[in-house]
Amino acid sequence: MSAAPNRMHRPDAELVDLVFDYMRERLQYDPVPLDHPGDGEHLRTHLAGLLNEHGNNPADVLKLYDHELSRAVISADSPRYLSFIPCAPTKAALLFDMVVSCASLQGISWLEAAGAIAAENQVLRLIADRAGLPESAGGTFVSGGSAGNLSALVVARDTARRKLGVGPEARLRVAVADQVHSSVKNTFNIIGVEAFKVPTVDRRFTGEALRAALAADPNPETVIAVVGTAGTTNEGIIDDLQGLSEVTRERGMWFHVDGAYGGAGLFAPSVRERYNGIEHADSFVVDPHKWLFAPFDCAALLYRNPQLARSVHTQDASYLDVLHTEGDEWNPTDYAYHLTRRARGLPLWFSIAVHGTQAYTDAIEEGLTLARETAQLIEETEHLELLMDPQLSAVCFRRTGWTNDDYYRWSQQLLADQIGFVTPTGWEGETVARFAFLHPGTTMDMVREILATMA
Ligand SMILES: *Cc1c(COP(=O)(O)O)cnc(C)c1O
């Protein structure tokens, strides 16, 4: 006797139309409005009683989402969102993200999901080629740069332990510069390694400084890895990857490159040269949900020698034995600390397949051009001071005479007026202003409008 499916699982044309109509509208916003910070009390009032025993009318719930909740989320895909790192997913990528969801597309093992994994790996190969990594390179898509950095540095740590013949009690260190991303510092806490801090030269982490710091240290053999950043988040500075890679190769250290934000610059001829040396990376992370125009949450993690990652990350559980047969099948779960994962590389795959790589190159170059033109405008403006020539698409600058409070008041007013979302940042202990460009819809007119409010 077969029971009728639970009512939640029956096809429901009305619900499909309701939600698709909303999505159709959201996809056509032009431009996407910035929206506002939330008020906890207001949100709690609207949410009260919603999760009850009997459910609610779907149209009412969707309306609550549209009118109250979604307006209290600052739109990261607005062309006026210029804080932190914005996002600007292509329409093709956004649409395919819905396909991944509605088809419950997973990317756990080759046995279960070969089709999805083959497509994801095609994108990973494309990125590996841009970085100049060897044919052997491979990896997986994880949720973000933080997950990528953590997964890669666990492999670095365990590879070093094996090589040195030491256990978890041994003190191990990883060389970093001050500007390294906070997720790397978090990783150190999680995996029990220490930072070996190297001073920067003109805010860049250089091979020469690393060599000097190691030479001055009594136990350089405990420094087992180096993290270079290919585009610091605050300022877009690309470390001396060539110099760092020379030192790591001389000393047999692991070389990890964090390109979560800036890695996309590998696709931009005007800056590609700055990444030289990246081809020697043992592991490399780039977030397509930042500057490769994929939706959240999508980070590409690549290893030069994926076997090393596999030996560290493969989960050992008897119910998983069937996944680990002989052969060349690729199980993405084996290359990071996760198990179940959605096939989050597919939206990017679909979008690149549809638009071609040149469209990506052009869109990334637009962000770079915007940064250069903005820098020039700042230099020409009396009361503004450019703090450094932009290397990528982040621009840090000072409003002469402003205090910390001035910047914060100005930032809040800009958002209240829906002119821009531009948050202050720190620069050598001082509060300053910063733009992060990457949305191809951001225009110089928008930049002028924002800068005019600083007069
Ligand atoms: C954004 C960023 C990260 C963290 O990535 P998430 O996707 O937010 O986890 C790490 N490193 C750098 C350089 C970043 O810009």
JSON list of N, CA, C and O in Angstrom, two decimals, residues 117-148:
[
{"chain": "A", "resi": 117, "resn": "ILE", "atom": "N", "xyz": [30.45, 16.89, -10.77]},
{"chain": "A", "resi": 117, "resn": "ILE", "atom": "CA", "xyz": [31.86, 17.01, -10.40]},
{"chain": "A", "resi": 117, "resn": "ILE", "atom": "C", "xyz": [32.73, 17.25, -11.64]},
{"chain": "A", "resi": 117, "resn": "ILE", "atom": "O", "xyz": [33.67, 18.05, -11.62]},
{"chain": "A", "resi": 118, "resn": "ALA", "atom": "N", "xyz": [32.39, 16.57, -12.73]},
{"chain": "A", "resi": 118, "resn": "ALA", "atom": "CA", "xyz": [33.16, 16.77, -13.98]},
{"chain": "A", "resi": 118, "resn": "ALA", "atom": "C", "xyz": [33.10, 18.25, -14.39]},
{"chain": "A", "resi": 118, "resn": "ALA", "atom": "O", "xyz": [34.11, 18.83, -14.81]},
{"chain": "A", "resi": 119, "resn": "ALA", "atom": "N", "xyz": [31.92, 18.86, -14.27]},
{"chain": "A", "resi": 119, "resn": "ALA", "atom": "CA", "xyz": [31.78, 20.28, -14.65]},
{"chain": "A", "resi": 119, "resn": "ALA", "atom": "C", "xyz": [32.53, 21.18, -13.67]},
{"chain": "A", "resi": 119, "resn": "ALA", "atom": "O", "xyz": [33.22, 22.12, -14.07]},
{"chain": "A", "resi": 120, "resn": "GLU", "atom": "N", "xyz": [32.42, 20.90, -12.38]},
{"chain": "A", "resi": 120, "resn": "GLU", "atom": "CA", "xyz": [33.15, 21.69, -11.39]},
{"chain": "A", "resi": 120, "resn": "GLU", "atom": "C", "xyz": [34.66, 21.60, -11.65]},
{"chain": "A", "resi": 120, "resn": "GLU", "atom": "O", "xyz": [35.37, 22.60, -11.60]},
{"chain": "A", "resi": 121, "resn": "ASN", "atom": "N", "xyz": [35.11, 20.39, -11.94]},
{"chain": "A", "resi": 121, "resn": "ASN", "atom": "CA", "xyz": [36.55, 20.21, -12.16]},
{"chain": "A", "resi": 121, "resn": "ASN", "atom": "C", "xyz": [37.03, 20.91, -13.42]},
{"chain": "A", "resi": 121, "resn": "ASN", "atom": "O", "xyz": [38.20, 21.32, -13.50]},
{"chain": "A", "resi": 122, "resn": "GLN", "atom": "N", "xyz": [36.12, 21.07, -14.37]},
{"chain": "A", "resi": 122, "resn": "GLN", "atom": "CA", "xyz": [36.50, 21.81, -15.58]},
{"chain": "A", "resi": 122, "resn": "GLN", "atom": "C", "xyz": [36.81, 23.27, -15.22]},
{"chain": "A", "resi": 122, "resn": "GLN", "atom": "O", "xyz": [37.76, 23.86, -15.75]},
{"chain": "A", "resi": 123, "resn": "VAL", "atom": "N", "xyz": [36.04, 23.82, -14.31]},
{"chain": "A", "resi": 123, "resn": "VAL", "atom": "CA", "xyz": [36.29, 25.21, -13.88]},
{"chain": "A", "resi": 123, "resn": "VAL", "atom": "C", "xyz": [37.57, 25.28, -13.04]},
{"chain": "A", "resi": 123, "resn": "VAL", "atom": "O", "xyz": [38.38, 26.20, -13.21]},
{"chain": "A", "resi": 124, "resn": "LEU", "atom": "N", "xyz": [37.76, 24.30, -12.17]},
{"chain": "A", "resi": 124, "resn": "LEU", "atom": "CA", "xyz": [38.98, 24.30, -11.36]},
{"chain": "A", "resi": 124, "resn": "LEU", "atom": "C", "xyz": [40.22, 24.23, -12.26]},
{"chain": "A", "resi": 124, "resn": "LEU", "atom": "O", "xyz": [41.23, 24.89, -12.01]},
{"chain": "A", "resi": 125, "resn": "ARG", "atom": "N", "xyz": [40.11, 23.46, -13.34]},
{"chain": "A", "resi": 125, "resn": "ARG", "atom": "CA", "xyz": [41.23, 23.33, -14.29]},
{"chain": "A", "resi": 125, "resn": "ARG", "atom": "C", "xyz": [41.51, 24.67, -14.98]},
{"chain": "A", "resi": 125, "resn": "ARG", "atom": "O", "xyz": [42.65, 25.07, -15.16]},
{"chain": "A", "resi": 126, "resn": "LEU", "atom": "N", "xyz": [40.42, 25.36, -15.33]},
{"chain": "A", "resi": 126, "resn": "LEU", "atom": "CA", "xyz": [40.57, 26.67, -15.98]},
{"chain": "A", "resi": 126, "resn": "LEU", "atom": "C", "xyz": [41.32, 27.63, -15.05]},
{"chain": "A", "resi": 126, "resn": "LEU", "atom": "O", "xyz": [42.24, 28.35, -15.47]},
{"chain": "A", "resi": 127, "resn": "ILE", "atom": "N", "xyz": [40.95, 27.63, -13.78]},
{"chain": "A", "resi": 127, "resn": "ILE", "atom": "CA", "xyz": [41.60, 28.52, -12.81]},
{"chain": "A", "resi": 127, "resn": "ILE", "atom": "C", "xyz": [43.06, 28.09, -12.61]},
{"chain": "A", "resi": 127, "resn": "ILE", "atom": "O", "xyz": [43.97, 28.91, -12.57]},
{"chain": "A", "resi": 128, "resn": "ALA", "atom": "N", "xyz": [43.28, 26.77, -12.51]},
{"chain": "A", "resi": 128, "resn": "ALA", "atom": "CA", "xyz": [44.64, 26.26, -12.34]},
{"chain": "A", "resi": 128, "resn": "ALA", "atom": "C", "xyz": [45.52, 26.67, -13.53]},
{"chain": "A", "resi": 128, "resn": "ALA", "atom": "O", "xyz": [46.69, 27.03, -13.35]},
{"chain": "A", "resi": 129, "resn": "ASP", "atom": "N", "xyz": [44.95, 26.64, -14.72]},
{"chain": "A", "resi": 129, "resn": "ASP", "atom": "CA", "xyz": [45.70, 27.05, -15.91]},
{"chain": "A", "resi": 129, "resn": "ASP", "atom": "C", "xyz": [46.07, 28.53, -15.84]},
{"chain": "A", "resi": 129, "resn": "ASP", "atom": "O", "xyz": [47.19, 28.92, -16.18]},
{"chain": "A", "resi": 130, "resn": "ARG", "atom": "N", "xyz": [45.14, 29.36, -15.39]},
{"chain": "A", "resi": 130, "resn": "ARG", "atom": "CA", "xyz": [45.42, 30.79, -15.29]},
{"chain": "A", "resi": 130, "resn": "ARG", "atom": "C", "xyz": [46.53, 31.04, -14.28]},
{"chain": "A", "resi": 130, "resn": "ARG", "atom": "O", "xyz": [47.30, 32.00, -14.41]},
{"chain": "A", "resi": 131, "resn": "ALA", "atom": "N", "xyz": [46.59, 30.20, -13.25]},
{"chain": "A", "resi": 131, "resn": "ALA", "atom": "CA", "xyz": [47.64, 30.36, -12.24]},
{"chain": "A", "resi": 131, "resn": "ALA", "atom": "C", "xyz": [48.95, 29.70, -12.68]},
{"chain": "A", "resi": 131, "resn": "ALA", "atom": "O", "xyz": [49.99, 29.91, -12.07]},
{"chain": "A", "resi": 132, "resn": "GLY", "atom": "N", "xyz": [48.89, 28.87, -13.72]},
{"chain": "A", "resi": 132, "resn": "GLY", "atom": "CA", "xyz": [50.09, 28.17, -14.16]},
{"chain": "A", "resi": 132, "resn": "GLY", "atom": "C", "xyz": [50.41, 26.95, -13.31]},
{"chain": "A", "resi": 132, "resn": "GLY", "atom": "O", "xyz": [51.56, 26.50, -13.24]},
{"chain": "A", "resi": 133, "resn": "LEU", "atom": "N", "xyz": [49.42, 26.41, -12.64]},
{"chain": "A", "resi": 133, "resn": "LEU", "atom": "CA", "xyz": [49.64, 25.20, -11.83]},
{"chain": "A", "resi": 133, "resn": "LEU", "atom": "C", "xyz": [49.72, 23.98, -12.74]},
{"chain": "A", "resi": 133, "resn": "LEU", "atom": "O", "xyz": [49.12, 23.97, -13.82]},
{"chain": "A", "resi": 134, "resn": "PRO", "atom": "N", "xyz": [50.46, 22.95, -12.32]},
{"chain": "A", "resi": 134, "resn": "PRO", "atom": "CA", "xyz": [50.68, 21.80, -13.20]},
{"chain": "A", "resi": 134, "resn": "PRO", "atom": "C", "xyz": [49.41, 20.97, -13.44]},
{"chain": "A", "resi": 134, "resn": "PRO", "atom": "O", "xyz": [48.42, 21.14, -12.74]},
{"chain": "A", "resi": 135, "resn": "GLU", "atom": "N", "xyz": [49.48, 20.07, -14.40]},
{"chain": "A", "resi": 135, "resn": "GLU", "atom": "CA", "xyz": [48.36, 19.18, -14.75]},
{"chain": "A", "resi": 135, "resn": "GLU", "atom": "C", "xyz": [47.84, 18.41, -13.53]},
{"chain": "A", "resi": 135, "resn": "GLU", "atom": "O", "xyz": [46.67, 18.09, -13.45]},
{"chain": "A", "resi": 136, "resn": "SER", "atom": "N", "xyz": [48.75, 18.11, -12.61]},
{"chain": "A", "resi": 136, "resn": "SER", "atom": "CA", "xyz": [48.37, 17.33, -11.43]},
{"chain": "A", "resi": 136, "resn": "SER", "atom": "C", "xyz": [47.44, 18.08, -10.49]},
{"chain": "A", "resi": 136, "resn": "SER", "atom": "O", "xyz": [46.78, 17.48, -9.66]},
{"chain": "A", "resi": 137, "resn": "ALA", "atom": "N", "xyz": [47.36, 19.40, -10.63]},
{"chain": "A", "resi": 137, "resn": "ALA", "atom": "CA", "xyz": [46.62, 20.20, -9.65]},
{"chain": "A", "resi": 137, "resn": "ALA", "atom": "C", "xyz": [45.14, 19.87, -9.66]},
{"chain": "A", "resi": 137, "resn": "ALA", "atom": "O", "xyz": [44.57, 19.49, -10.68]},
{"chain": "A", "resi": 138, "resn": "GLY", "atom": "N", "xyz": [44.52, 20.02, -8.50]},
{"chain": "A", "resi": 138, "resn": "GLY", "atom": "CA", "xyz": [43.09, 19.79, -8.39]},
{"chain": "A", "resi": 138, "resn": "GLY", "atom": "C", "xyz": [42.63, 20.14, -6.99]},
{"chain": "A", "resi": 138, "resn": "GLY", "atom": "O", "xyz": [43.44, 20.44, -6.11]},
{"chain": "A", "resi": 139, "resn": "GLY", "atom": "N", "xyz": [41.32, 20.11, -6.80]},
{"chain": "A", "resi": 139, "resn": "GLY", "atom": "CA", "xyz": [40.80, 20.44, -5.48]},
{"chain": "A", "resi": 139, "resn": "GLY", "atom": "C", "xyz": [39.30, 20.38, -5.47]},
{"chain": "A", "resi": 139, "resn": "GLY", "atom": "O", "xyz": [38.69, 19.48, -6.05]},
{"chain": "A", "resi": 140, "resn": "THR", "atom": "N", "xyz": [38.69, 21.38, -4.86]},
{"chain": "A", "resi": 140, "resn": "THR", "atom": "CA", "xyz": [37.24, 21.37, -4.71]},
{"chain": "A", "resi": 140, "resn": "THR", "atom": "C", "xyz": [36.74, 22.78, -4.46]},
{"chain": "A", "resi": 140, "resn": "THR", "atom": "O", "xyz": [37.54, 23.68, -4.14]},
{"chain": "A", "resi": 141, "resn": "PHE", "atom": "N", "xyz": [35.45, 22.96, -4.58]},
{"chain": "A", "resi": 141, "resn": "PHE", "atom": "CA", "xyz": [34.83, 24.23, -4.19]},
{"chain": "A", "resi": 141, "resn": "PHE", "atom": "C", "xyz": [34.34, 24.11, -2.76]},
{"chain": "A", "resi": 141, "resn": "PHE", "atom": "O", "xyz": [33.68, 23.13, -2.40]},
{"chain": "A", "resi": 142, "resn": "VAL", "atom": "N", "xyz": [34.68, 25.10, -1.96]},
{"chain": "A", "resi": 142, "resn": "VAL", "atom": "CA", "xyz": [34.23, 25.15, -0.56]},
{"chain": "A", "resi": 142, "resn": "VAL", "atom": "C", "xyz": [33.41, 26.42, -0.36]},
{"chain": "A", "resi": 142, "resn": "VAL", "atom": "O", "xyz": [33.21, 27.19, -1.29]},
{"chain": "A", "resi": 143, "resn": "SER", "atom": "N", "xyz": [32.96, 26.64, 0.87]},
{"chain": "A", "resi": 143, "resn": "SER", "atom": "CA", "xyz": [31.99, 27.71, 1.10]},
{"chain": "A", "resi": 143, "resn": "SER", "atom": "C", "xyz": [32.58, 29.11, 1.01]},
{"chain": "A", "resi": 143, "resn": "SER", "atom": "O", "xyz": [31.86, 30.07, 0.72]},
{"chain": "A", "resi": 144, "resn": "GLY", "atom": "N", "xyz": [33.86, 29.24, 1.29]},
{"chain": "A", "resi": 144, "resn": "GLY", "atom": "CA", "xyz": [34.46, 30.57, 1.25]},
{"chain": "A", "resi": 144, "resn": "GLY", "atom": "C", "xyz": [35.96, 30.51, 1.43]},
{"chain": "A", "resi": 144, "resn": "GLY", "atom": "O", "xyz": [36.53, 29.43, 1.64]},
{"chain": "A", "resi": 145, "resn": "GLY", "atom": "N", "xyz": [36.58, 31.67, 1.36]},
{"chain": "A", "resi": 145, "resn": "GLY", "atom": "CA", "xyz": [38.02, 31.74, 1.52]},
{"chain": "A", "resi": 145, "resn": "GLY", "atom": "C", "xyz": [38.46, 31.22, 2.89]},
{"chain": "A", "resi": 145, "resn": "GLY", "atom": "O", "xyz": [39.52, 30.59, 3.01]},
{"chain": "A", "resi": 146, "resn": "SER", "atom": "N", "xyz": [37.65, 31.47, 3.91]},
{"chain": "A", "resi": 146, "resn": "SER", "atom": "CA", "xyz": [38.01, 31.01, 5.25]},
{"chain": "A", "resi": 146, "resn": "SER", "atom": "C", "xyz": [38.10, 29.49, 5.29]},
{"chain": "A", "resi": 146, "resn": "SER", "atom": "O", "xyz": [39.06, 28.92, 5.83]},
{"chain": "A", "resi": 147, "resn": "ALA", "atom": "N", "xyz": [37.10, 28.83, 4.70]},
{"chain": "A", "resi": 147, "resn": "ALA", "atom": "CA", "xyz": [37.10, 27.37, 4.66]},
{"chain": "A", "resi": 147, "resn": "ALA", "atom": "C", "xyz": [38.26, 26.85, 3.81]},
{"chain": "A", "resi": 147, "resn": "ALA", "atom": "O", "xyz": [38.86, 25.82, 4.12]},
{"chain": "A", "resi": 148, "resn": "GLY", "atom": "N", "xyz": [38.58, 27.58, 2.76]},
{"chain": "A", "resi": 148, "resn": "GLY", "atom": "CA", "xyz": [39.69, 27.19, 1.90]},
{"chain": "A", "resi": 148, "resn": "GLY", "atom": "C", "xyz": [41.03, 27.32, 2.60]},
{"chain": "A", "resi": 148, "resn": "GLY", "atom": "O", "xyz": [41.88, 26.41, 2.55]}
]
